[in-house]
Amino acid sequence: MTTTERTPSATDGEVRWTHCPSCSGMIYLRRLWRHDKVCPDCSYHFRLGLSDRLTMLLDPDSHQWFDSELTARDVLSFSDTRPYGERLAKARETTGAGEAVRWGLGRIHDNPVVVAGLDFAFLGGSIGGVTGELLARAARAALHRRIPLLLVTASGGARMQEGVVALAQLAKTSQEIGRLREAGVLVLNINTDPTYGGATASFATLGDVVLAEPGARIGFAGKNVIQQTIRAELPHNFQTAEFLARNGMCDLVVPRGELRSTVARLLSLHGQDAPEEATPGGGRIDDPDGLDRRAAADVVAAARDVQRPTTLDYCGLVFDEFVELHGDRVGADDPAIVGGLARFAGRAVVVLGHQKGHTTGELVERNFGMPQPGGYHKARRMMDHAQRHGMPLVTFVDTPGAYPGVEAERHGQGTAIAEAILRMSRLTVPTVVVVTGEGGSGGALALGVGNRMLMLEQAYFSVISPEGCSTILFGSSEHSAVAAESLRLTAADLMRLGVVDGAVPEPEGGAQSDHASTAANIRAALRESLAELSGLSPEQLLEQRWARVAAIGDPGVQAALGEPSGR
């Protein structure tokens, strides 16, 4: 690092300029500080001290610090080239702190938060016994007060000089975050440069939402250690925030200047709800005879129209606010599944859906809306978030089916779908499904187990595509129109079968002709459906969804519904 933690009040004889290690430009220190220590020419993020970072994040004069008198201890009487006690004394002298962690209470855009940050200037932000204890105390305070915990990390990992005592702090901090998860208390991570070793193997990656600064080096084993161990060339930008985001381990890479507002939005979305009262009726057609008669093949063609709104289109049009989250925390961020947090009619919800696109490039990028296993793992993670924080779940279904490929099978496509179906079936929060286009088999059903299941008028849901059915039964796809009729895959058919609860009207010309009107209809239908579910207890929601799904295919129930008509 070729800068200094010097404040911008340089006097005669002091360094006034620094050199950017990314673009090699020279930057006047006052200008660098005006840009929050981000290079104004190339956006390289210089390392920021903990005090300056906390000042940048928290509302002015809102903080209250605790346990500042606790200091690190030489529990092993450890000595290398210097006694550990001397190293601790030097760290205390340099930073004015007794340990690498500072924790306390604060506010961000007036949202209360418990904050704990690691200072890299104190022995590289390494984790010792007292470090872990301070982090644990912060987590316990968040649990006791039931307010979010914000963890800001810059750490080289566990402190060697404290041996297994340091290692045990990974378990101590992890179990505290586990208790917060069980209690539904939000945990946010901000990982900065660098975040390594014991930090990533515990508290720094366990948050409900994980943020990172651009270019931050984040990983378990350091790059040099990996190269020396496996003797292999490592990828470009290996172990950067961007690398982690591409591989599903990070929700958002957020520029420093946007961190405060991003954290504030996340805190606000997990705050107290004030749901608006819904006006009953008007958004949903509950009688299949109220739908216009359309040939099944025409419905299939309309559902596949590339200009129909996508899930991300609806996220921008139906909801008052939306923050997309990323990654399955296993190794992928499948672009065919998108999800995140939204505000809808005064309450926070989790939104999840298949994502296609409107151009060839977008369709290719999103794999034509056909998820890999990682997409279903990401979906399950979003479902868990809804469950943990008591948020309704809204899903948008639009996929020809799960991706049928060698890699998908190798990574357990069937199991991934099964686990998503199982998880959604056992949620104790309101769940509303909206089929907006194609509903292709199990790949669609993984997002389709709701307390309410709605379909746009010109959407379809089927066990197999009409072309696939025709090929299997007739030897070619030539009879796909006949197969489409026989599969009873339209909204009217599925309402008569008891599979779908209601249809959402589309404007003249279909959803593809008027995105805004279609979104308005979906919004009205969602408000009506969520209003119906809002008075139910978690146990009642679970029982209602179970009974709804259990009735499908029950001969007695089907006999009561009668045979599908209108064909």
PDB file of N, CA and C in Angstrom, residues 324-368:
ATOM      1  N   GLU A 324     -31.650  -6.204  -5.301  1.00  0.00           N
ATOM      2  CA  GLU A 324     -31.313  -7.563  -5.727  1.00  0.00           C
ATOM      3  C   GLU A 324     -30.158  -8.109  -4.909  1.00  0.00           C
ATOM      4  N   LEU A 325     -30.296  -9.363  -4.475  1.00  0.00           N
ATOM      5  CA  LEU A 325     -29.228 -10.068  -3.782  1.00  0.00           C
ATOM      6  C   LEU A 325     -28.704 -11.175  -4.699  1.00  0.00           C
ATOM      7  N   HIS A 326     -27.493 -11.613  -4.444  1.00  0.00           N
ATOM      8  CA  HIS A 326     -26.838 -12.532  -5.362  1.00  0.00           C
ATOM      9  C   HIS A 326     -26.221 -13.708  -4.627  1.00  0.00           C
ATOM     10  N   GLY A 327     -26.094 -14.829  -5.353  1.00  0.00           N
ATOM     11  CA  GLY A 327     -25.251 -15.918  -4.898  1.00  0.00           C
ATOM     12  C   GLY A 327     -25.958 -16.985  -4.089  1.00  0.00           C
ATOM     13  N   ASP A 328     -25.461 -18.214  -4.236  1.00  0.00           N
ATOM     14  CA  ASP A 328     -26.026 -19.348  -3.503  1.00  0.00           C
ATOM     15  C   ASP A 328     -25.195 -19.719  -2.287  1.00  0.00           C
ATOM     16  N   ARG A 329     -24.063 -19.034  -2.074  1.00  0.00           N
ATOM     17  CA  ARG A 329     -23.124 -19.298  -0.982  1.00  0.00           C
ATOM     18  C   ARG A 329     -22.492 -20.682  -1.065  1.00  0.00           C
ATOM     19  N   VAL A 330     -22.582 -21.276  -2.261  1.00  0.00           N
ATOM     20  CA  VAL A 330     -21.948 -22.580  -2.477  1.00  0.00           C
ATOM     21  C   VAL A 330     -20.889 -22.481  -3.559  1.00  0.00           C
ATOM     22  N   GLY A 331     -21.162 -21.699  -4.596  1.00  0.00           N
ATOM     23  CA  GLY A 331     -20.174 -21.574  -5.659  1.00  0.00           C
ATOM     24  C   GLY A 331     -20.720 -21.024  -6.949  1.00  0.00           C
ATOM     25  N   ALA A 332     -21.961 -20.491  -6.926  1.00  0.00           N
ATOM     26  CA  ALA A 332     -22.541 -20.010  -8.172  1.00  0.00           C
ATOM     27  C   ALA A 332     -23.492 -18.845  -7.915  1.00  0.00           C
ATOM     28  N   ASP A 333     -23.642 -18.022  -8.936  1.00  0.00           N
ATOM     29  CA  ASP A 333     -24.686 -16.996  -8.951  1.00  0.00           C
ATOM     30  C   ASP A 333     -25.409 -17.144 -10.285  1.00  0.00           C
ATOM     31  N   ASP A 334     -26.324 -18.094 -10.342  1.00  0.00           N
ATOM     32  CA  ASP A 334     -27.004 -18.430 -11.585  1.00  0.00           C
ATOM     33  C   ASP A 334     -27.873 -17.265 -12.038  1.00  0.00           C
ATOM     34  N   PRO A 335     -27.588 -16.684 -13.219  1.00  0.00           N
ATOM     35  CA  PRO A 335     -28.374 -15.534 -13.682  1.00  0.00           C
ATOM     36  C   PRO A 335     -29.782 -15.893 -14.132  1.00  0.00           C
ATOM     37  N   ALA A 336     -30.109 -17.187 -14.245  1.00  0.00           N
ATOM     38  CA  ALA A 336     -31.457 -17.588 -14.636  1.00  0.00           C
ATOM     39  C   ALA A 336     -32.449 -17.491 -13.479  1.00  0.00           C
ATOM     40  N   ILE A 337     -31.946 -17.295 -12.272  1.00  0.00           N
ATOM     41  CA  ILE A 337     -32.791 -17.054 -11.098  1.00  0.00           C
ATOM     42  C   ILE A 337     -32.363 -15.726 -10.486  1.00  0.00           C
ATOM     43  N   VAL A 338     -33.318 -14.835 -10.253  1.00  0.00           N
ATOM     44  CA  VAL A 338     -33.019 -13.565  -9.588  1.00  0.00           C
ATOM     45  C   VAL A 338     -33.900 -13.439  -8.357  1.00  0.00           C
ATOM     46  N   GLY A 339     -33.426 -12.693  -7.390  1.00  0.00           N
ATOM     47  CA  GLY A 339     -34.209 -12.505  -6.173  1.00  0.00           C
ATOM     48  C   GLY A 339     -33.637 -11.398  -5.328  1.00  0.00           C
ATOM     49  N   GLY A 340     -34.399 -11.011  -4.335  1.00  0.00           N
ATOM     50  CA  GLY A 340     -33.929  -9.964  -3.450  1.00  0.00           C
ATOM     51  C   GLY A 340     -35.035  -9.496  -2.520  1.00  0.00           C
ATOM     52  N   LEU A 341     -34.815  -8.318  -1.953  1.00  0.00           N
ATOM     53  CA  LEU A 341     -35.729  -7.726  -0.985  1.00  0.00           C
ATOM     54  C   LEU A 341     -36.494  -6.598  -1.648  1.00  0.00           C
ATOM     55  N   ALA A 342     -37.764  -6.482  -1.324  1.00  0.00           N
ATOM     56  CA  ALA A 342     -38.586  -5.441  -1.936  1.00  0.00           C
ATOM     57  C   ALA A 342     -39.543  -4.878  -0.901  1.00  0.00           C
ATOM     58  N   ARG A 343     -40.040  -3.680  -1.194  1.00  0.00           N
ATOM     59  CA  ARG A 343     -41.114  -3.108  -0.392  1.00  0.00           C
ATOM     60  C   ARG A 343     -42.371  -3.105  -1.243  1.00  0.00           C
ATOM     61  N   PHE A 344     -43.442  -3.615  -0.642  1.00  0.00           N
ATOM     62  CA  PHE A 344     -44.700  -3.736  -1.375  1.00  0.00           C
ATOM     63  C   PHE A 344     -45.853  -3.333  -0.464  1.00  0.00           C
ATOM     64  N   ALA A 345     -46.565  -2.295  -0.862  1.00  0.00           N
ATOM     65  CA  ALA A 345     -47.740  -1.839  -0.105  1.00  0.00           C
ATOM     66  C   ALA A 345     -47.417  -1.671   1.375  1.00  0.00           C
ATOM     67  N   GLY A 346     -46.257  -1.085   1.653  1.00  0.00           N
ATOM     68  CA  GLY A 346     -45.893  -0.764   3.022  1.00  0.00           C
ATOM     69  C   GLY A 346     -45.221  -1.861   3.806  1.00  0.00           C
ATOM     70  N   ARG A 347     -44.966  -3.012   3.182  1.00  0.00           N
ATOM     71  CA  ARG A 347     -44.324  -4.096   3.918  1.00  0.00           C
ATOM     72  C   ARG A 347     -43.162  -4.657   3.111  1.00  0.00           C
ATOM     73  N   ALA A 348     -42.201  -5.237   3.820  1.00  0.00           N
ATOM     74  CA  ALA A 348     -41.047  -5.853   3.155  1.00  0.00           C
ATOM     75  C   ALA A 348     -41.399  -7.273   2.734  1.00  0.00           C
ATOM     76  N   VAL A 349     -40.983  -7.658   1.545  1.00  0.00           N
ATOM     77  CA  VAL A 349     -41.205  -9.001   1.028  1.00  0.00           C
ATOM     78  C   VAL A 349     -39.921  -9.491   0.381  1.00  0.00           C
ATOM     79  N   VAL A 350     -39.818 -10.792   0.219  1.00  0.00           N
ATOM     80  CA  VAL A 350     -38.747 -11.388  -0.574  1.00  0.00           C
ATOM     81  C   VAL A 350     -39.338 -11.734  -1.942  1.00  0.00           C
ATOM     82  N   VAL A 351     -38.643 -11.338  -2.995  1.00  0.00           N
ATOM     83  CA  VAL A 351     -39.088 -11.594  -4.367  1.00  0.00           C
ATOM     84  C   VAL A 351     -38.098 -12.548  -5.024  1.00  0.00           C
ATOM     85  N   LEU A 352     -38.621 -13.472  -5.799  1.00  0.00           N
ATOM     86  CA  LEU A 352     -37.799 -14.514  -6.398  1.00  0.00           C
ATOM     87  C   LEU A 352     -38.423 -14.901  -7.726  1.00  0.00           C
ATOM     88  N   GLY A 353     -37.603 -15.134  -8.750  1.00  0.00           N
ATOM     89  CA  GLY A 353     -38.190 -15.537 -10.014  1.00  0.00           C
ATOM     90  C   GLY A 353     -37.185 -15.980 -11.054  1.00  0.00           C
ATOM     91  N   HIS A 354     -37.702 -16.643 -12.087  1.00  0.00           N
ATOM     92  CA  HIS A 354     -36.888 -16.982 -13.256  1.00  0.00           C
ATOM     93  C   HIS A 354     -36.656 -15.710 -14.064  1.00  0.00           C
ATOM     94  N   GLN A 355     -35.523 -15.633 -14.711  1.00  0.00           N
ATOM     95  CA  GLN A 355     -35.190 -14.446 -15.492  1.00  0.00           C
ATOM     96  C   GLN A 355     -34.750 -14.851 -16.895  1.00  0.00           C
ATOM     97  N   LYS A 356     -35.441 -14.295 -17.899  1.00  0.00           N
ATOM     98  CA  LYS A 356     -35.058 -14.508 -19.296  1.00  0.00           C
ATOM     99  C   LYS A 356     -34.379 -13.254 -19.826  1.00  0.00           C
ATOM    100  N   GLY A 357     -34.991 -12.602 -20.794  1.00  0.00           N
ATOM    101  CA  GLY A 357     -34.436 -11.398 -21.397  1.00  0.00           C
ATOM    102  C   GLY A 357     -35.236 -11.038 -22.623  1.00  0.00           C
ATOM    103  N   HIS A 358     -34.917  -9.888 -23.214  1.00  0.00           N
ATOM    104  CA  HIS A 358     -35.657  -9.420 -24.389  1.00  0.00           C
ATOM    105  C   HIS A 358     -34.829  -9.466 -25.676  1.00  0.00           C
ATOM    106  N   THR A 359     -33.533  -9.614 -25.545  1.00  0.00           N
ATOM    107  CA  THR A 359     -32.661  -9.673 -26.721  1.00  0.00           C
ATOM    108  C   THR A 359     -31.929 -11.009 -26.719  1.00  0.00           C
ATOM    109  N   THR A 360     -31.325 -11.327 -27.850  1.00  0.00           N
ATOM    110  CA  THR A 360     -30.568 -12.579 -27.934  1.00  0.00           C
ATOM    111  C   THR A 360     -29.453 -12.609 -26.902  1.00  0.00           C
ATOM    112  N   GLY A 361     -28.756 -11.478 -26.763  1.00  0.00           N
ATOM    113  CA  GLY A 361     -27.664 -11.415 -25.800  1.00  0.00           C
ATOM    114  C   GLY A 361     -28.141 -11.648 -24.378  1.00  0.00           C
ATOM    115  N   GLU A 362     -29.278 -11.029 -24.014  1.00  0.00           N
ATOM    116  CA  GLU A 362     -29.815 -11.208 -22.671  1.00  0.00           C
ATOM    117  C   GLU A 362     -30.266 -12.642 -22.443  1.00  0.00           C
ATOM    118  N   LEU A 363     -30.909 -13.224 -23.453  1.00  0.00           N
ATOM    119  CA  LEU A 363     -31.369 -14.601 -23.325  1.00  0.00           C
ATOM    120  C   LEU A 363     -30.206 -15.568 -23.141  1.00  0.00           C
ATOM    121  N   VAL A 364     -29.140 -15.360 -23.900  1.00  0.00           N
ATOM    122  CA  VAL A 364     -27.954 -16.214 -23.769  1.00  0.00           C
ATOM    123  C   VAL A 364     -27.333 -16.036 -22.389  1.00  0.00           C
ATOM    124  N   GLU A 365     -27.215 -14.779 -21.952  1.00  0.00           N
ATOM    125  CA  GLU A 365     -26.630 -14.495 -20.637  1.00  0.00           C
ATOM    126  C   GLU A 365     -27.414 -15.169 -19.520  1.00  0.00           C
ATOM    127  N   ARG A 366     -28.745 -15.213 -19.675  1.00  0.00           N
ATOM    128  CA  ARG A 366     -29.609 -15.787 -18.640  1.00  0.00           C
ATOM    129  C   ARG A 366     -29.945 -17.257 -18.904  1.00  0.00           C
ATOM    130  N   ASN A 367     -29.265 -17.847 -19.884  1.00  0.00           N
ATOM    131  CA  ASN A 367     -29.480 -19.253 -20.228  1.00  0.00           C
ATOM    132  C   ASN A 367     -30.948 -19.526 -20.557  1.00  0.00           C
ATOM    133  N   PHE A 368     -31.595 -18.537 -21.202  1.00  0.00           N
ATOM    134  CA  PHE A 368     -32.987 -18.658 -21.624  1.00  0.00           C
ATOM    135  C   PHE A 368     -33.936 -18.972 -20.458  1.00  0.00           C
TER     136      PHE A 368
END
